[in-house]
mmCIF file of C-alpha atoms and ligand atoms in Angstrom:
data_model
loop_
_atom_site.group_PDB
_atom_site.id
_atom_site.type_symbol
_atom_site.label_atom_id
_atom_site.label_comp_id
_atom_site.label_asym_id
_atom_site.label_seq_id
_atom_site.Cartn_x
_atom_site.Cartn_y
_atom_site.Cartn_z
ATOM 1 C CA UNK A 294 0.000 0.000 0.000
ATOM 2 C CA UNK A 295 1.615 3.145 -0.932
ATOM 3 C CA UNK A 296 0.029 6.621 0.404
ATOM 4 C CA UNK A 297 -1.145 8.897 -3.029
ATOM 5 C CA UNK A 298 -2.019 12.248 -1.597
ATOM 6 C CA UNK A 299 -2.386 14.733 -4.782
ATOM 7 C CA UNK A 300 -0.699 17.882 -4.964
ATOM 8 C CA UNK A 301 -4.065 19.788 -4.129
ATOM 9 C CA UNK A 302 -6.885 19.139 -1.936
ATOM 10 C CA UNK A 303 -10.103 20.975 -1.514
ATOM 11 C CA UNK A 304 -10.083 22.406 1.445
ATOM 12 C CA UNK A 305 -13.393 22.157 3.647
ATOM 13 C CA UNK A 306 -14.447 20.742 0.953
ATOM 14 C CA UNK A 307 -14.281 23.881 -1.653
ATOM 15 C CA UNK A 308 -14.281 26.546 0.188
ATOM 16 C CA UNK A 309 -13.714 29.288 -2.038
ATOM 17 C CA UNK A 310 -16.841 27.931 -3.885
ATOM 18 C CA UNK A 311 -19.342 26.135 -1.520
ATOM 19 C CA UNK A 312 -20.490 26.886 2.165
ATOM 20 C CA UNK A 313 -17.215 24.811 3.817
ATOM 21 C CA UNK A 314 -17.823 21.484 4.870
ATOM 22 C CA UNK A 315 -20.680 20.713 3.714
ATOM 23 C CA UNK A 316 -21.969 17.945 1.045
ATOM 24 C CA UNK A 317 -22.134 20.996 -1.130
ATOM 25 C CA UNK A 318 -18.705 21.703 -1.153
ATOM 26 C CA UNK A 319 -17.931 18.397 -1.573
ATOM 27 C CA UNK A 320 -19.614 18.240 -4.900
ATOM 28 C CA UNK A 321 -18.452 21.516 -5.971
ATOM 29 C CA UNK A 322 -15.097 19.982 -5.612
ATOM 30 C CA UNK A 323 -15.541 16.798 -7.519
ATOM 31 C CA UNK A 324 -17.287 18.803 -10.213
ATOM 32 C CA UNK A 325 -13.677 20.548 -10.676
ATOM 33 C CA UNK A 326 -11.927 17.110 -11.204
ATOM 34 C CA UNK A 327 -10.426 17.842 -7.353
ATOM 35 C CA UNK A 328 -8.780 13.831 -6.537
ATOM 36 C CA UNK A 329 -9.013 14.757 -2.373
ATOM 37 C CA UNK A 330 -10.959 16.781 -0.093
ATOM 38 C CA UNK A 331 -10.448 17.761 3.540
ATOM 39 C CA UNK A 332 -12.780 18.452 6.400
ATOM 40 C CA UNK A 333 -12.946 18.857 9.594
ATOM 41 C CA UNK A 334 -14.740 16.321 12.095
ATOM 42 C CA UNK A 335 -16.272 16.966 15.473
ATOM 43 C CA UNK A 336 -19.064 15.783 17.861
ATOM 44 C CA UNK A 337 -22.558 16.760 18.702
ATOM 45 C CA UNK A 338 -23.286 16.423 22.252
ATOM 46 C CA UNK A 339 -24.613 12.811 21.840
ATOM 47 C CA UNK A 340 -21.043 11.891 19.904
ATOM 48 C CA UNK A 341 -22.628 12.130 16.831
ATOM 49 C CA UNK A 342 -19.590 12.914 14.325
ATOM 50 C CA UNK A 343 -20.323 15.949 12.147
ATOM 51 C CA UNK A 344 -18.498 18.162 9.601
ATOM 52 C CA UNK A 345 -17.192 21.222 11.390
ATOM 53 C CA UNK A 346 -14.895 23.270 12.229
ATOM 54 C CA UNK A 347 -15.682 25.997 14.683
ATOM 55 C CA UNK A 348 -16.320 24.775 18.788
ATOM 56 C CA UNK A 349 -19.396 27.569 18.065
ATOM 57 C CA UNK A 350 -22.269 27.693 15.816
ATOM 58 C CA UNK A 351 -22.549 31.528 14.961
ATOM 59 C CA UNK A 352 -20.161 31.846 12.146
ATOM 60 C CA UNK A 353 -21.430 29.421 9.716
ATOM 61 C CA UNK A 354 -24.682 28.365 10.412
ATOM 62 C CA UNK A 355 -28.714 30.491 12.246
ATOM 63 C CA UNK A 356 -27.430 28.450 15.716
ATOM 64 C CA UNK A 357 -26.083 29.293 18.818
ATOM 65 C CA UNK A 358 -23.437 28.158 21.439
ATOM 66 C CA UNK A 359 -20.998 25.421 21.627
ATOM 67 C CA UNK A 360 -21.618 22.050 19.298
ATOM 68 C CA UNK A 361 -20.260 20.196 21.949
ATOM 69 C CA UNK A 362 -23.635 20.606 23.622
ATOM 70 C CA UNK A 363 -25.951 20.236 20.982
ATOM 71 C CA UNK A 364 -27.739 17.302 20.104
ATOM 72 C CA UNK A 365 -27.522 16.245 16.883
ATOM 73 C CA UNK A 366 -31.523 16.465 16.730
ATOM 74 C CA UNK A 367 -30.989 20.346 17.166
ATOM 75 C CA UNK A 368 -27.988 20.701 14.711
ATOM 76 C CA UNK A 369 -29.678 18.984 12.038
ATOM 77 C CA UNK A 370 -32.493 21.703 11.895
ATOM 78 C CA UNK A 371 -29.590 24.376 11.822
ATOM 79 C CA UNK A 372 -29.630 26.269 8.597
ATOM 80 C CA UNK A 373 -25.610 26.250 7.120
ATOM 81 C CA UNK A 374 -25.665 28.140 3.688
ATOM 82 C CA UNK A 375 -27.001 31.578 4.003
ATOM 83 C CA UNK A 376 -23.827 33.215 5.662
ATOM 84 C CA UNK A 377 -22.235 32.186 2.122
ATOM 85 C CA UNK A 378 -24.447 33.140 -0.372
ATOM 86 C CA UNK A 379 -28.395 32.899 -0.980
ATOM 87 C CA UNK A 380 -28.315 30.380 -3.288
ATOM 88 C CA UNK A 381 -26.864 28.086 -0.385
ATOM 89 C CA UNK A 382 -30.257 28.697 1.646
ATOM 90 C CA UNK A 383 -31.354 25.598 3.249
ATOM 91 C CA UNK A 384 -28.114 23.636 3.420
ATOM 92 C CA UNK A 385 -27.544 21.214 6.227
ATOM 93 C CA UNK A 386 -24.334 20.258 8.567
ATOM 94 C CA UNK A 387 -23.627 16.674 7.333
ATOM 95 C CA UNK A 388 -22.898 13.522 8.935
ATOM 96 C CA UNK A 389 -19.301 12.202 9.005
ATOM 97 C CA UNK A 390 -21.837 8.930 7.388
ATOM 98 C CA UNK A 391 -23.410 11.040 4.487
ATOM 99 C CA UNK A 392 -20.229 12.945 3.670
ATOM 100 C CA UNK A 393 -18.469 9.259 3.149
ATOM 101 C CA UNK A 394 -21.316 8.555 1.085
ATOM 102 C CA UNK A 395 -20.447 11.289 -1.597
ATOM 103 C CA UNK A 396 -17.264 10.534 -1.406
ATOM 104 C CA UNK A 397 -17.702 7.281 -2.322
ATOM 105 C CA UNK A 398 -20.204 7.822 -4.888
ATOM 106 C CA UNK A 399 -18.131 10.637 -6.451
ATOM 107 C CA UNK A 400 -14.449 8.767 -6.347
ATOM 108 C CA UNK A 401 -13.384 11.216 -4.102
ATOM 109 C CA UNK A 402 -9.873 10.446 -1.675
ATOM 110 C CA UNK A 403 -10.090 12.594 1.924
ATOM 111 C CA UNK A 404 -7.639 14.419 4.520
ATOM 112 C CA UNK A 405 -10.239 13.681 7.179
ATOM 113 C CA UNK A 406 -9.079 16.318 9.736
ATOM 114 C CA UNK A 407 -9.858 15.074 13.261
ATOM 115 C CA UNK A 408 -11.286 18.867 14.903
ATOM 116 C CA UNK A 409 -12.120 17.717 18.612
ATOM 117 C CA UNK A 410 -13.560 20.485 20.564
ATOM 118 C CA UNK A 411 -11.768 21.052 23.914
ATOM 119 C CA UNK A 412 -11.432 17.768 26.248
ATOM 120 C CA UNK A 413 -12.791 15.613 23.330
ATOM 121 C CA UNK A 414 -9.652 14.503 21.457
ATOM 122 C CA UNK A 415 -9.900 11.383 22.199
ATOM 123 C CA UNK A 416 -13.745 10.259 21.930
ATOM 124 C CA UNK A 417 -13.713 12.597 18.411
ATOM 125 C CA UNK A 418 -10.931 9.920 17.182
ATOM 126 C CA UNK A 419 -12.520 6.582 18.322
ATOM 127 C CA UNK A 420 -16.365 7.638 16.937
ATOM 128 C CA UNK A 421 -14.876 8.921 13.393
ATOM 129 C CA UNK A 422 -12.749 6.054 13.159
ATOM 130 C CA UNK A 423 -14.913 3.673 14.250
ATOM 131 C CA UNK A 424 -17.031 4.912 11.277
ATOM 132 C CA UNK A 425 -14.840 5.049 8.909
ATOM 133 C CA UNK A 426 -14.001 1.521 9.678
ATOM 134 C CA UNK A 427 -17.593 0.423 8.441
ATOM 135 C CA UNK A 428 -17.544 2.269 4.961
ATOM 136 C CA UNK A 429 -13.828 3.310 3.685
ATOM 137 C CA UNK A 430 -11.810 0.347 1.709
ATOM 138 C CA UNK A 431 -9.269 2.756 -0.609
ATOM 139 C CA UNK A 432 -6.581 3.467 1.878
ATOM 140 C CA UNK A 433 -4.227 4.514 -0.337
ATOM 141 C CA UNK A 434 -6.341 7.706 -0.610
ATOM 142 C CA UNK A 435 -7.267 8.217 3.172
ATOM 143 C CA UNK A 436 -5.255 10.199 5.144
ATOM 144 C CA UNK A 437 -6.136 10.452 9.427
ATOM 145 C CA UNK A 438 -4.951 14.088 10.468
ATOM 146 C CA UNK A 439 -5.273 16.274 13.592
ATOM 147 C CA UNK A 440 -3.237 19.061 15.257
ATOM 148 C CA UNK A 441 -4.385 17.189 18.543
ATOM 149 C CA UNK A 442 -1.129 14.869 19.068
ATOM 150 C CA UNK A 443 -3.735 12.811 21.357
ATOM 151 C CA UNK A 444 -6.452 12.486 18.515
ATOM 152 C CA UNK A 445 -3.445 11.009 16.057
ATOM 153 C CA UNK A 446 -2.167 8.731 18.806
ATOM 154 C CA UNK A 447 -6.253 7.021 18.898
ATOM 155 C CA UNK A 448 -5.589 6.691 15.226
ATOM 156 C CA UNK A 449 -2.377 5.207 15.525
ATOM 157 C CA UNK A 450 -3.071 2.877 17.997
ATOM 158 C CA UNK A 451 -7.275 2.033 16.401
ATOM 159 C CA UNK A 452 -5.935 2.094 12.976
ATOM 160 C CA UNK A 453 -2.233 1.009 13.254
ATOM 161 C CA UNK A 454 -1.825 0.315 9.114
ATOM 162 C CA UNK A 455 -3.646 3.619 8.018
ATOM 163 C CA UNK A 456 -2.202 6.625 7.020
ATOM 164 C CA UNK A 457 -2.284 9.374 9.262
ATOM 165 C CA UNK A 458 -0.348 12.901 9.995
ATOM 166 C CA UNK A 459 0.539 15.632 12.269
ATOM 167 C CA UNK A 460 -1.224 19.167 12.031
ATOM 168 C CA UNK A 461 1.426 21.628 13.301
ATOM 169 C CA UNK A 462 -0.230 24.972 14.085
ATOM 170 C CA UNK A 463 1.391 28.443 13.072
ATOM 171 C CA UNK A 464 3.212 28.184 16.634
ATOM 172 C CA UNK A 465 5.238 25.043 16.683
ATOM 173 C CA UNK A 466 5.441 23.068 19.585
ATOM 174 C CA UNK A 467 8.888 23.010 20.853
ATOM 175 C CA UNK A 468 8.572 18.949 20.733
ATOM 176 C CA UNK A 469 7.302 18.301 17.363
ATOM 177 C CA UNK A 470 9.389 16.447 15.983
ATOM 178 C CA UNK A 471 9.780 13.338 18.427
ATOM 179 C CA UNK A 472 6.107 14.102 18.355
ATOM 180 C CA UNK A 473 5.886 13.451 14.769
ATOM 181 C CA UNK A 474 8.675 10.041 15.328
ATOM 182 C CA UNK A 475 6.191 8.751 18.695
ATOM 183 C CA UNK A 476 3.164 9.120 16.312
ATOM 184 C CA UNK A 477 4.596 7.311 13.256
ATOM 185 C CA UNK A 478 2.869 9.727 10.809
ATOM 186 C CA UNK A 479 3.225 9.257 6.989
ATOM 187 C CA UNK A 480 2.944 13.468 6.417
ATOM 188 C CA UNK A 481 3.416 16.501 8.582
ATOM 189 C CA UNK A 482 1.173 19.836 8.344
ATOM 190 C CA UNK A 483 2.318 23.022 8.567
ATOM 191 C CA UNK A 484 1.154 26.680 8.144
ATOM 192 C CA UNK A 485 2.101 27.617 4.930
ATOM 193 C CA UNK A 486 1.501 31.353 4.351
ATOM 194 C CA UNK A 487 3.820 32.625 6.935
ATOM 195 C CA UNK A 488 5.836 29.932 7.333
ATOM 196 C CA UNK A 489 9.967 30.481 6.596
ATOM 197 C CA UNK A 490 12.127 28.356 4.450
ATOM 198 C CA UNK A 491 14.169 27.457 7.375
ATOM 199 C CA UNK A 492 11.431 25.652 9.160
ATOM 200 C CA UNK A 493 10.272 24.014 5.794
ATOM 201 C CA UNK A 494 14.064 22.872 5.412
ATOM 202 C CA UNK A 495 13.509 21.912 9.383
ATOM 203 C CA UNK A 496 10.563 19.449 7.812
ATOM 204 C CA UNK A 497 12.276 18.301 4.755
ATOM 205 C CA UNK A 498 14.389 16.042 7.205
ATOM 206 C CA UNK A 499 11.655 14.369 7.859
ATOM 207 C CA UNK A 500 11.872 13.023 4.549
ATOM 208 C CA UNK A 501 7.774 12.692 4.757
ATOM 209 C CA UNK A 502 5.508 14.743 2.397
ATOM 210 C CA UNK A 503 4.806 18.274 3.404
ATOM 211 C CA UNK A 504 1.477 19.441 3.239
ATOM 212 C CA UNK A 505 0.710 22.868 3.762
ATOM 213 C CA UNK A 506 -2.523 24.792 4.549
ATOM 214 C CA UNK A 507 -4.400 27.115 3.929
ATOM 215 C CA UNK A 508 -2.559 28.050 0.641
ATOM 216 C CA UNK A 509 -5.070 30.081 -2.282
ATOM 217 C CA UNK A 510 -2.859 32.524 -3.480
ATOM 218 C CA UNK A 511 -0.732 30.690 -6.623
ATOM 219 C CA UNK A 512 2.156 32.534 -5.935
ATOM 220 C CA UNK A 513 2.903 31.739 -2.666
ATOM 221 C CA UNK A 514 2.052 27.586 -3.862
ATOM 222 C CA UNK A 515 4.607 27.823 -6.269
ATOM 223 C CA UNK A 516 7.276 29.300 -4.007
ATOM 224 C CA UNK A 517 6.566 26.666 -1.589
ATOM 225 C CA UNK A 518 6.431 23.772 -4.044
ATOM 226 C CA UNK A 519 10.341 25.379 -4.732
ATOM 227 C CA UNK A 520 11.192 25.081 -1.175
ATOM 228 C CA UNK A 521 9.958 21.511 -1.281
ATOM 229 C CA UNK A 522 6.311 21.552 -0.258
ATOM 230 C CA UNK A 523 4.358 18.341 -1.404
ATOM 231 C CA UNK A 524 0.622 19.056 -1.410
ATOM 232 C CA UNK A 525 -1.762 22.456 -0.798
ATOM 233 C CA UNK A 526 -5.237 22.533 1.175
ATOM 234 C CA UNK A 527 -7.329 25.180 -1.052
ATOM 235 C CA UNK A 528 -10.669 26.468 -1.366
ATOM 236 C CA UNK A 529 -10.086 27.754 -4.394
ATOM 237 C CA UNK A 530 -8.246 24.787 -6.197
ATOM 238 C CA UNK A 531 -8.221 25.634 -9.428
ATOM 239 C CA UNK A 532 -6.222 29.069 -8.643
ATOM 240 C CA UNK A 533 -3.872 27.412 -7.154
ATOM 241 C CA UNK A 534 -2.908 24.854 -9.643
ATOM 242 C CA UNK A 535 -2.176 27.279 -11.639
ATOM 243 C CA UNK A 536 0.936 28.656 -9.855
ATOM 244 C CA UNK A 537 2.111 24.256 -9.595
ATOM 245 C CA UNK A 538 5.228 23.936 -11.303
ATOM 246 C CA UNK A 539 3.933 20.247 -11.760
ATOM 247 C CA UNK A 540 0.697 18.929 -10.590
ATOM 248 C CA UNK A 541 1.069 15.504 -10.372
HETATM 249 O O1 G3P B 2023 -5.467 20.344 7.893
HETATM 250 C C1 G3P B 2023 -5.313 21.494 7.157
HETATM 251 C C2 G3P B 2023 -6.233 22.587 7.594
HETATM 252 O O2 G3P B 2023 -7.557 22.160 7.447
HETATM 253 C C3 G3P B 2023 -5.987 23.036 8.988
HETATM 254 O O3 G3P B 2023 -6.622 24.201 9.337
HETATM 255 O O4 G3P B 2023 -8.277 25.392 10.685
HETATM 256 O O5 G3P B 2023 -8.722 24.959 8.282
HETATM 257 O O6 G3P B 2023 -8.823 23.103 9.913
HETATM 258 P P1 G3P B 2023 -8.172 24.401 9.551
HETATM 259 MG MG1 MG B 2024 -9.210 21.453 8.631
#
């Protein structure tokens, strides 16, 4: 089994395009011949596992307060388009179940982004897992991710043989690189719009692909592609494959 992670991936599905992380989006990015997607997974108060990636309701959906205490009954009436555009009235927060679903049916690979609110790292892990266990057979094109160290060592230890990597956020934690060894991962994340060439030369001894986030300016994809960058989370994918020296 060899890991094929493209050189882009939709980002929250398409975010540029498509209320983010939502079935929408994840058409929208199949529809522009996008291989991968990522999104983010967290739980409703009754550990249902749902695409999202704020701990609070307000910016992207009519609801209020923290998902970690709202049933899924309640979220599912929650309105998730609107603060995009008008002609995304009406649009749902999916299920980690019907979001494999499209995937599946539109021959899509995923970056599923582990996104436990606070406390929940571990729980968020096990239930998406344990899901993804039922439905997804193409593990060359899965890949388990989280900048919770905790939520990538449920995936190591659930999923030992699956692919899996290592969020860094714009800070760096001072141990991330025995964190990175003590998790086994097959990729390391990193913030790619400020990040320096020193700390992408830091990675490249690694010798793991580099995948950086949240990249939609072509420019700054092609520089980094120079410096040795592997892969780019978008929402606008198409812009930035145009600044790819090579694409595939
Ligand atoms: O994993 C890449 C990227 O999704 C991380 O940032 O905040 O968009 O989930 P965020
Ligand atoms: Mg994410």
């Amino acid at each position: 089994m060899t890991l094929k992670i493209p050189k882009i991936i939709g980002h929250r599905g398409c975010a540029a395009y498509a209320p983010e992380n939502t079935l929408e989006g994840l058409h929208t990015a199949a529809d522009m011949g996008v291989e991968w997607v990522e999104f983010d997974v967290k739980l409703t108060k009754d550990h249902i596992p749902v695409l999202f990636h704020d701990d609070t309701l307000e910016r992207t959906t009519n609801g209020h307060g923290l998902v970690a205490e709202t049933t899924y009954e309640d979220i599912k009436q929650l309105e998730a388009g609107s603060w995009f555009g008008d002609s995304f009235a009406g649009i749902k927060i999916p299920t980690l179940e019907e979001a494999i679903d499209v995937l599946i049916d539109r021959n899509l690979g995923l970056n599923l982004e582990i996104k436990p609110c606070p406390g929940r790292e571990k729980e968020t892990a096990e239930v998406a897992l344990d899901i993804l266990s039922q439905y997804w057979d193409d593990h060359e094109r899965l890949l388990i991710s989280s900048f919770s160290h905790v939520s990538v060592e449920v995936a190591r230890d659930m999923a030992t043989d699956w692919y899996r990597d290592l969020v860094l956020p714009p800070e760096w934690p001072e141990n991330w690189a025995e964190l990175a060894d003590y998790l086994d991962v097959s990729a390391i994340g990193v913030e790619g719009n400020n990040c320096t060439r020193d700390q992408i030369n830091e990675l490249l001894a690694l010798k793991k692909p580099i995948m950086a986030y949240t990249i939609n300016d072509p420019d700054r994809a092609r520089l980094l592609q120079s410096w040795g960058v592997d892969s780019f989370f978008s929402d606008a994918p198409d812009v930035v494959k145009d600044g790819l020296l090579t694409v595939h």
